[in-house]
Amino acid sequence: MAIPPLSDLPADAGSLDRATPAAASAVRLEGVRKRYGDVEAVAGIDLDVADGEFFSMLGPSGSGKTTTLRMIAGFELPTAGRILLNGEDVSNKAPFERDVNTVFQDYALFPHMNVGENVAYGLVIRKVPGEERRRRVADALRMVRLDGFDQRRPSHLSGGQRQRVALARALVNRPRVLLLDEPLGALDLKLREEMQIELKAIQHAVGITFIYVTHDQEEALTMSDRIAVFNQGLIEQVGSPAEVYERPATAFVAGFVGTSNLLQGDAAERVFGTAGTFTVRPEKIRLAEPGAAVAADEISVDGRIREVVYLGSETRYYVALDAGSELVVTQQNLVTSSMEALAAEGRPARLIWKRQHGLPINA
Ligand code: ADP
Ligand code: MG
């Protein structure tokens, strides 16, 4: 799935040149809030997105992601706080005065225009001369692997192709920042996974800062340089995919990005020897026979396998602990058959993990 090079982009490709000091963030939010009547959609957000980053806003429905994106685009004005693009305060500027473009989930293509006209639209508005316009439209269509599609109507395209047109229509303007709101949400799983890889490659090739909204944790982990995890209008954690997954800052992050596997209260005290809240990722836990030997750098806990869910490549075991509480363990089905896995239900077991994989978190 090779992405054609951006070979034809002129060296002075408008907003792609980076003359400004590296110190300024591409996007900066300072104490940003948005209130709709009684609803505080965004409850005070501080954020710095670096130039050229693939940055995701991840969170459940209603957590304030779209509202935040719309404030960056200028479709909504913040109730409080400031928004800076490349160091410049744009809080009160209109959308067209900001060097950003948005790609929406529903594509919002013009049905009466063909693909070429759809992609050229932003350039026509900005009175880019015909020759350059044609070249840039061809570049953008090649980039999204739709060369030769310029005469087609949107209604004669598949969902994935329409999404590519929407992307080309934004890329052709060469914005400094591209905002994407669940752009793959309407696609089926297989196509969505292909487009994730492709989008990431396109972003890498053009070097434009992407801010990507999704409620899908796997999507965010796959594509992002960094992720901000949203909950109820606030950001719970910002970090690389590995940081957010392996070092969740809060119980919410542990549960939303992966399986939470929390141990709290008495159970935590008995297993870890200290009070607090801990999480252990399911794939870090080894399922062993009762009484199995435990190394010095390992922690063990005994329980009974309550339920077994066979998932083909792996099996998920729900284990009720003797100390109270429950942990989920996933095991790759390297040699185990489905029969063997399912037969484990109801049996006693010992769970073992490396001490460093039991993570203390804020409840
Ligand atoms: P997300 O994109 O994470 O699903 P949104 O930013 O769309 O979340 O919404 C955050 C909260 O703000 C929700 O409770 C939503 O109902 C509310 N909200 C969003 N837009 C409006 C609006 N225009 N008027 C009133 N409430 C809104
Ligand atoms: Mg949304």
Tab-separated table of C-alpha atoms and ligand atoms in Angstrom:
chain	number	residue	atom	x	y	z
A	1	MET	CA	0.000	0.000	0.000
A	2	ALA	CA	2.609	2.513	-1.130
A	3	ILE	CA	1.882	6.209	-0.889
A	4	PRO	CA	3.100	8.242	-3.859
A	5	PRO	CA	5.759	10.796	-2.945
A	6	LEU	CA	4.919	14.469	-2.750
A	7	SER	CA	7.581	15.033	-5.376
A	8	ASP	CA	5.780	17.821	-7.192
A	9	LEU	CA	5.321	20.028	-4.187
A	10	PRO	CA	7.243	23.245	-4.798
A	11	ALA	CA	9.863	24.143	-2.187
A	12	ASP	CA	7.926	27.279	-1.286
A	13	ALA	CA	4.713	25.333	-0.779
A	14	GLY	CA	2.838	28.082	1.019
A	15	SER	CA	1.979	27.165	4.572
A	16	LEU	CA	4.268	24.144	4.442
A	17	ASP	CA	7.354	26.267	4.884
A	18	ARG	CA	8.423	26.529	8.467
A	19	ALA	CA	9.957	29.968	8.773
A	20	THR	CA	8.604	30.608	12.257
A	21	PRO	CA	10.556	29.737	15.407
A	22	ALA	CA	10.407	26.071	16.384
A	23	ALA	CA	9.449	27.134	19.905
A	24	ALA	CA	5.840	28.001	19.039
A	25	SER	CA	3.405	25.091	19.179
A	26	ALA	CA	1.299	24.473	16.085
A	27	VAL	CA	-1.742	24.571	18.350
A	28	ARG	CA	-1.929	25.783	21.923
A	29	LEU	CA	-4.984	25.824	24.184
A	30	GLU	CA	-4.875	27.851	27.394
A	31	GLY	CA	-7.639	27.349	29.978
A	32	VAL	CA	-10.198	26.757	27.231
A	33	ARG	CA	-13.809	26.315	28.301
A	34	LYS	CA	-17.086	26.057	26.436
A	35	ARG	CA	-20.473	26.242	28.071
A	36	TYR	CA	-23.841	25.642	26.376
A	37	GLY	CA	-26.474	26.755	28.860
A	38	ASP	CA	-26.108	24.383	31.805
A	39	VAL	CA	-23.753	22.020	29.997
A	40	GLU	CA	-20.041	22.570	30.381
A	41	ALA	CA	-18.918	20.774	27.190
A	42	VAL	CA	-15.265	21.724	27.714
A	43	ALA	CA	-14.323	22.407	31.309
A	44	GLY	CA	-10.826	23.918	31.174
A	45	ILE	CA	-8.239	22.487	28.811
A	46	ASP	CA	-4.540	23.269	28.443
A	47	LEU	CA	-2.756	21.653	25.546
A	48	ASP	CA	0.285	22.019	23.290
A	49	VAL	CA	0.438	20.235	19.945
A	50	ALA	CA	3.816	20.338	18.218
A	51	ASP	CA	4.361	21.145	14.576
A	52	GLY	CA	4.094	18.029	12.424
A	53	GLU	CA	2.558	15.894	15.142
A	54	PHE	CA	-0.165	13.297	14.660
A	55	PHE	CA	-2.146	14.143	17.745
A	56	SER	CA	-5.331	12.323	18.787
A	57	MET	CA	-8.143	13.368	21.078
A	58	LEU	CA	-9.572	10.141	22.464
A	59	GLY	CA	-12.588	9.814	24.720
A	60	PRO	CA	-16.144	8.522	25.042
A	61	SER	CA	-19.121	10.154	23.366
A	62	GLY	CA	-19.970	13.504	24.964
A	63	SER	CA	-16.524	14.071	26.491
A	64	GLY	CA	-15.950	17.338	24.592
A	65	LYS	CA	-13.717	16.270	21.702
A	66	THR	CA	-15.786	17.718	18.860
A	67	THR	CA	-16.404	20.947	20.750
A	68	THR	CA	-12.649	21.341	21.293
A	69	LEU	CA	-11.954	20.679	17.614
A	70	ARG	CA	-14.635	23.158	16.528
A	71	MET	CA	-13.093	25.848	18.741
A	72	ILE	CA	-9.685	25.248	17.128
A	73	ALA	CA	-11.334	25.539	13.705
A	74	GLY	CA	-13.191	28.687	14.747
A	75	PHE	CA	-16.733	27.313	14.288
A	76	GLU	CA	-17.305	27.882	18.006
A	77	LEU	CA	-15.848	30.590	20.232
A	78	PRO	CA	-14.576	29.612	23.696
A	79	THR	CA	-16.499	30.822	26.740
A	80	ALA	CA	-13.102	31.332	28.390
A	81	GLY	CA	-9.440	30.815	27.579
A	82	ARG	CA	-7.251	31.367	24.517
A	83	ILE	CA	-6.427	29.465	21.342
A	84	LEU	CA	-3.088	30.049	19.645
A	85	LEU	CA	-2.051	28.810	16.231
A	86	ASN	CA	1.650	28.906	15.641
A	87	GLY	CA	2.040	31.377	18.505
A	88	GLU	CA	-0.668	33.750	17.314
A	89	ASP	CA	-3.825	34.293	19.369
A	90	VAL	CA	-6.719	33.422	17.035
A	91	SER	CA	-9.384	33.121	19.748
A	92	ASN	CA	-11.609	35.701	18.088
A	93	LYS	CA	-10.760	35.075	14.444
A	94	ALA	CA	-13.147	33.648	11.860
A	95	PRO	CA	-12.543	30.122	10.513
A	96	PHE	CA	-11.237	31.386	7.148
A	97	GLU	CA	-8.647	33.530	8.930
A	98	ARG	CA	-7.105	30.436	10.527
A	99	ASP	CA	-4.575	28.240	8.740
A	100	VAL	CA	-6.569	25.071	9.442
A	101	ASN	CA	-8.916	22.772	7.513
A	102	THR	CA	-11.425	20.254	8.841
A	103	VAL	CA	-12.376	16.799	7.555
A	104	PHE	CA	-15.755	15.649	8.859
A	105	GLN	CA	-17.119	12.141	9.297
A	106	ASP	CA	-19.953	12.741	6.843
A	107	TYR	CA	-17.475	14.026	4.200
A	108	ALA	CA	-19.734	16.974	3.264
A	109	LEU	CA	-18.886	16.683	-0.431
A	110	PHE	CA	-20.842	18.768	-2.935
A	111	PRO	CA	-23.075	16.196	-4.707
A	112	HIS	CA	-23.551	18.307	-7.873
A	113	MET	CA	-19.792	18.686	-8.438
A	114	ASN	CA	-17.443	16.002	-9.701
A	115	VAL	CA	-14.417	14.877	-7.714
A	116	GLY	CA	-12.032	17.327	-9.408
A	117	GLU	CA	-14.356	20.275	-8.750
A	118	ASN	CA	-14.872	19.212	-5.150
A	119	VAL	CA	-11.131	19.082	-4.542
A	120	ALA	CA	-10.514	22.358	-6.414
A	121	TYR	CA	-13.191	24.223	-4.467
A	122	GLY	CA	-10.951	25.832	-1.844
A	123	LEU	CA	-8.475	26.939	-4.516
A	124	VAL	CA	-11.215	28.499	-6.654
A	125	ILE	CA	-12.442	30.462	-3.639
A	126	ARG	CA	-8.905	31.713	-3.049
A	127	LYS	CA	-8.522	32.574	-6.753
A	128	VAL	CA	-5.534	30.301	-7.316
A	129	PRO	CA	-4.760	30.484	-11.077
A	130	GLY	CA	-6.023	27.655	-13.316
A	131	GLU	CA	-2.682	26.060	-14.162
A	132	GLU	CA	-1.509	25.832	-10.558
A	133	ARG	CA	-4.980	24.742	-9.502
A	134	ARG	CA	-4.985	21.792	-11.904
A	135	ARG	CA	-1.525	20.752	-10.773
A	136	ARG	CA	-2.407	20.914	-7.097
A	137	VAL	CA	-5.685	19.020	-7.564
A	138	ALA	CA	-3.810	16.291	-9.464
A	139	ASP	CA	-1.183	16.151	-6.676
A	140	ALA	CA	-3.830	15.854	-3.988
A	141	LEU	CA	-5.751	13.130	-5.842
A	142	ARG	CA	-2.551	11.183	-6.444
A	143	MET	CA	-1.714	11.451	-2.764
A	144	VAL	CA	-4.980	9.788	-1.769
A	145	ARG	CA	-4.641	7.251	-4.623
A	146	LEU	CA	-7.554	8.612	-6.650
A	147	ASP	CA	-5.745	9.793	-9.769
A	148	GLY	CA	-8.037	9.505	-12.757
A	149	PHE	CA	-11.188	9.922	-10.647
A	150	ASP	CA	-11.622	13.668	-11.208
A	151	GLN	CA	-14.672	13.347	-13.522
A	152	ARG	CA	-16.634	11.051	-11.199
A	153	ARG	CA	-19.594	12.196	-9.131
A	154	PRO	CA	-19.436	11.557	-5.351
A	155	SER	CA	-22.572	9.380	-5.663
A	156	HIS	CA	-20.576	6.988	-7.868
A	157	LEU	CA	-17.881	6.427	-5.255
A	158	SER	CA	-17.589	3.958	-2.377
A	159	GLY	CA	-17.520	5.211	1.211
A	160	GLY	CA	-13.757	4.820	1.391
A	161	GLN	CA	-13.264	6.731	-1.870
A	162	ARG	CA	-15.515	9.555	-0.689
A	163	GLN	CA	-13.477	9.810	2.482
A	164	ARG	CA	-10.330	10.111	0.354
A	165	VAL	CA	-11.916	12.906	-1.692
A	166	ALA	CA	-12.753	14.748	1.525
A	167	LEU	CA	-9.139	14.343	2.596
A	168	ALA	CA	-7.792	15.520	-0.779
A	169	ARG	CA	-10.086	18.543	-0.632
A	170	ALA	CA	-8.508	19.552	2.669
A	171	LEU	CA	-4.903	18.669	1.749
A	172	VAL	CA	-5.043	20.678	-1.478
A	173	ASN	CA	-5.222	23.870	0.597
A	174	ARG	CA	-2.011	22.880	2.359
A	175	PRO	CA	-3.201	24.021	5.761
A	176	ARG	CA	-0.725	24.139	8.575
A	177	VAL	CA	-3.078	22.066	10.700
A	178	LEU	CA	-5.635	19.488	9.583
A	179	LEU	CA	-8.500	18.710	11.952
A	180	LEU	CA	-10.221	15.346	11.520
A	181	ASP	CA	-13.416	14.478	13.402
A	182	GLU	CA	-13.977	10.691	13.422
A	183	PRO	CA	-13.267	10.647	9.670
A	184	LEU	CA	-13.321	6.840	9.433
A	185	GLY	CA	-16.401	6.345	11.595
A	186	ALA	CA	-18.686	5.445	8.683
A	187	LEU	CA	-16.392	2.779	7.217
A	188	ASP	CA	-16.491	-0.928	7.993
A	189	LEU	CA	-13.741	-2.398	10.153
A	190	LYS	CA	-11.444	-3.761	7.442
A	191	LEU	CA	-11.481	-0.587	5.353
A	192	ARG	CA	-11.105	1.501	8.483
A	193	GLU	CA	-7.955	-0.387	9.446
A	194	GLU	CA	-6.506	0.081	5.954
A	195	MET	CA	-7.312	3.790	5.997
A	196	GLN	CA	-5.674	4.181	9.428
A	197	ILE	CA	-2.356	2.998	8.032
A	198	GLU	CA	-2.824	5.094	4.914
A	199	LEU	CA	-3.759	8.288	6.764
A	200	LYS	CA	-0.726	7.953	8.984
A	201	ALA	CA	1.504	7.515	5.902
A	202	ILE	CA	-0.060	10.548	4.206
A	203	GLN	CA	0.422	12.651	7.323
A	204	HIS	CA	4.046	11.558	7.476
A	205	ALA	CA	4.565	12.430	3.791
A	206	VAL	CA	2.991	15.920	3.924
A	207	GLY	CA	4.283	16.831	7.390
A	208	ILE	CA	1.077	18.706	8.244
A	209	THR	CA	-0.001	18.678	11.907
A	210	PHE	CA	-3.020	16.365	12.281
A	211	ILE	CA	-5.459	16.634	15.166
A	212	TYR	CA	-7.574	13.529	15.062
A	213	VAL	CA	-10.742	12.934	17.065
A	214	THR	CA	-11.820	9.373	17.803
A	215	HIS	CA	-13.634	7.338	20.450
A	216	ASP	CA	-11.796	4.194	19.311
A	217	GLN	CA	-8.794	3.423	21.511
A	218	GLU	CA	-7.193	1.024	19.029
A	219	GLU	CA	-7.400	3.641	16.306
A	220	ALA	CA	-5.720	6.202	18.538
A	221	LEU	CA	-3.002	3.749	19.586
A	222	THR	CA	-2.346	2.763	15.951
A	223	MET	CA	-2.000	6.222	14.451
A	224	SER	CA	-0.886	8.764	16.997
A	225	ASP	CA	2.385	10.310	18.058
A	226	ARG	CA	0.564	11.448	21.181
A	227	ILE	CA	-2.924	11.018	22.605
A	228	ALA	CA	-5.008	13.232	24.896
A	229	VAL	CA	-7.592	11.185	26.799
A	230	PHE	CA	-10.808	13.175	27.325
A	231	ASN	CA	-13.364	12.603	30.065
A	232	GLN	CA	-16.286	14.911	30.898
A	233	GLY	CA	-14.805	17.990	29.249
A	234	LEU	CA	-11.358	17.547	30.769
A	235	ILE	CA	-8.116	15.890	29.697
A	236	GLU	CA	-7.117	13.054	32.029
A	237	GLN	CA	-3.746	12.330	30.437
A	238	VAL	CA	-1.548	13.305	27.494
A	239	GLY	CA	1.154	10.936	26.324
A	240	SER	CA	2.497	8.625	23.647
A	241	PRO	CA	0.428	5.494	22.937
A	242	ALA	CA	2.873	3.418	25.001
A	243	GLU	CA	2.748	5.865	27.926
A	244	VAL	CA	-1.027	6.039	27.972
A	245	TYR	CA	-1.384	2.272	27.716
A	246	GLU	CA	1.451	1.182	29.979
A	247	ARG	CA	1.365	4.060	32.468
A	248	PRO	CA	-2.284	5.134	32.713
A	249	ALA	CA	-2.437	8.167	34.987
A	250	THR	CA	-5.949	7.526	36.242
A	251	ALA	CA	-8.443	4.709	36.679
A	252	PHE	CA	-10.492	6.221	33.867
A	253	VAL	CA	-7.576	6.057	31.419
A	254	ALA	CA	-6.739	2.507	32.506
A	255	GLY	CA	-10.315	1.468	31.754
A	256	PHE	CA	-10.855	3.424	28.559
A	257	VAL	CA	-7.543	2.523	26.925
A	258	GLY	CA	-7.561	-1.245	27.339
A	259	THR	CA	-9.094	-3.459	30.022
A	260	SER	CA	-8.931	-1.748	33.381
A	261	ASN	CA	-8.067	-4.682	35.691
A	262	LEU	CA	-8.136	-2.561	38.819
A	263	LEU	CA	-7.271	-3.767	42.285
A	264	GLN	CA	-8.430	-1.478	45.078
A	265	GLY	CA	-9.022	-1.463	48.813
A	266	ASP	CA	-8.517	-4.726	50.734
A	267	ALA	CA	-7.690	-6.719	47.606
A	268	ALA	CA	-4.923	-4.259	46.690
A	269	GLU	CA	-3.585	-4.295	50.223
A	270	ARG	CA	-3.464	-8.085	50.318
A	271	VAL	CA	-1.878	-8.487	46.884
A	272	PHE	CA	0.537	-5.542	46.843
A	273	GLY	CA	1.053	-5.012	50.559
A	274	THR	CA	0.042	-1.348	50.318
A	275	ALA	CA	-3.258	0.473	50.139
A	276	GLY	CA	-4.112	2.262	46.890
A	277	THR	CA	-5.334	1.505	43.403
A	278	PHE	CA	-3.354	-0.683	41.029
A	279	THR	CA	-3.797	-1.917	37.481
A	280	VAL	CA	-2.232	-4.914	35.702
A	281	ARG	CA	-2.697	-5.306	31.950
A	282	PRO	CA	-4.358	-8.654	31.098
A	283	GLU	CA	-1.585	-9.728	28.715
A	284	LYS	CA	1.082	-9.227	31.420
A	285	ILE	CA	-0.461	-11.890	33.638
A	286	ARG	CA	0.524	-15.556	33.397
A	287	LEU	CA	-2.119	-18.159	34.170
A	288	ALA	CA	-0.482	-20.984	36.164
A	289	GLU	CA	-1.465	-24.089	38.093
A	290	PRO	CA	-2.311	-23.621	41.793
A	291	GLY	CA	0.883	-23.652	43.864
A	292	ALA	CA	3.137	-22.822	40.887
A	293	ALA	CA	6.560	-21.434	41.807
A	294	VAL	CA	6.903	-17.648	41.926
A	295	ALA	CA	10.213	-15.840	41.245
A	296	ALA	CA	11.567	-13.111	43.520
A	297	ASP	CA	10.652	-10.319	41.081
A	298	GLU	CA	7.109	-11.632	40.630
A	299	ILE	CA	3.789	-11.221	42.385
A	300	SER	CA	1.225	-14.000	42.591
A	301	VAL	CA	-2.401	-14.217	43.559
A	302	ASP	CA	-4.707	-17.223	43.761
A	303	GLY	CA	-8.242	-17.485	42.522
A	304	ARG	CA	-10.747	-19.457	40.514
A	305	ILE	CA	-11.469	-19.165	36.784
A	306	ARG	CA	-15.025	-17.878	36.634
A	307	GLU	CA	-15.430	-17.564	32.880
A	308	VAL	CA	-13.512	-18.369	29.703
A	309	VAL	CA	-14.018	-16.495	26.430
A	310	TYR	CA	-12.344	-18.083	23.423
A	311	LEU	CA	-11.467	-15.435	20.798
A	312	GLY	CA	-9.559	-17.440	18.186
A	313	SER	CA	-6.065	-16.003	18.452
A	314	GLU	CA	-6.338	-15.539	22.194
A	315	THR	CA	-8.442	-16.573	25.150
A	316	ARG	CA	-9.728	-14.281	27.876
A	317	TYR	CA	-10.045	-15.674	31.416
A	318	TYR	CA	-12.069	-13.922	34.138
A	319	VAL	CA	-10.552	-14.927	37.459
A	320	ALA	CA	-12.270	-14.326	40.812
A	321	LEU	CA	-9.533	-13.749	43.373
A	322	ASP	CA	-9.549	-15.359	46.813
A	323	ALA	CA	-8.551	-11.916	48.115
A	324	GLY	CA	-11.762	-10.449	46.623
A	325	SER	CA	-12.138	-8.610	43.314
A	326	GLU	CA	-11.539	-10.010	39.830
A	327	LEU	CA	-8.810	-9.853	37.174
A	328	VAL	CA	-8.918	-10.517	33.439
A	329	VAL	CA	-6.070	-12.527	31.925
A	330	THR	CA	-5.494	-12.874	28.182
A	331	GLN	CA	-3.323	-15.644	26.786
A	332	GLN	CA	-2.232	-16.142	23.189
A	333	ASN	CA	-3.480	-19.502	21.947
A	334	LEU	CA	0.005	-20.669	21.000
A	335	VAL	CA	-0.676	-24.364	21.579
A	336	THR	CA	-3.973	-24.281	23.445
A	337	SER	CA	-7.067	-25.556	21.627
A	338	SER	CA	-10.504	-24.068	22.195
A	339	MET	CA	-11.498	-27.289	24.008
A	340	GLU	CA	-8.596	-26.988	26.432
A	341	ALA	CA	-9.227	-23.298	27.022
A	342	LEU	CA	-12.926	-23.755	27.712
A	343	ALA	CA	-12.290	-26.724	30.019
A	344	ALA	CA	-10.435	-24.386	32.379
A	345	GLU	CA	-13.708	-22.839	33.533
A	346	GLY	CA	-14.326	-23.357	37.246
A	347	ARG	CA	-10.763	-24.471	38.021
A	348	PRO	CA	-8.497	-22.920	40.630
A	349	ALA	CA	-5.502	-21.021	39.231
A	350	ARG	CA	-2.560	-18.924	40.257
A	351	LEU	CA	-1.976	-15.604	38.489
A	352	ILE	CA	1.624	-14.420	38.258
A	353	TRP	CA	3.081	-11.180	36.934
A	354	LYS	CA	6.340	-9.251	37.114
A	355	ARG	CA	6.338	-6.800	39.982
A	356	GLN	CA	6.930	-3.825	37.634
A	357	HIS	CA	3.692	-4.576	35.744
A	358	GLY	CA	1.518	-3.820	38.753
A	359	LEU	CA	1.017	-0.079	38.287
A	360	PRO	CA	-0.124	2.273	41.012
A	361	ILE	CA	-2.615	4.823	39.627
A	362	ASN	CA	-4.787	7.650	40.867
A	363	ALA	CA	-8.320	6.413	41.480
B	1	ADP	P1	-17.756	14.380	21.780
B	1	ADP	O1	-17.329	14.911	20.461
B	1	ADP	O2	-16.624	13.982	22.667
B	1	ADP	O3	-18.765	13.269	21.648
B	1	ADP	P2	-19.091	16.931	22.103
B	1	ADP	O4	-18.018	17.943	22.114
B	1	ADP	O5	-19.863	16.764	20.849
B	1	ADP	O6	-18.511	15.538	22.596
B	1	ADP	O7	-20.140	17.247	23.253
B	1	ADP	C1	-19.775	17.528	24.599
B	1	ADP	C2	-21.006	17.901	25.383
B	1	ADP	O8	-21.511	19.158	24.946
B	1	ADP	C3	-22.172	16.921	25.244
B	1	ADP	O9	-22.824	16.850	26.477
B	1	ADP	C4	-23.034	17.575	24.204
B	1	ADP	O10	-24.374	17.181	24.358
B	1	ADP	C5	-22.834	19.049	24.492
B	1	ADP	N1	-22.986	19.901	23.295
B	1	ADP	C6	-22.181	19.862	22.201
B	1	ADP	N2	-22.569	20.781	21.291
B	1	ADP	C7	-23.658	21.415	21.822
B	1	ADP	C8	-24.517	22.474	21.374
B	1	ADP	N3	-24.340	23.067	20.188
B	1	ADP	N4	-25.512	22.855	22.204
B	1	ADP	C9	-25.700	22.256	23.404
B	1	ADP	N5	-24.913	21.267	23.884
B	1	ADP	C10	-23.920	20.845	23.118
B	2	MG	MG	-17.809	14.173	18.536
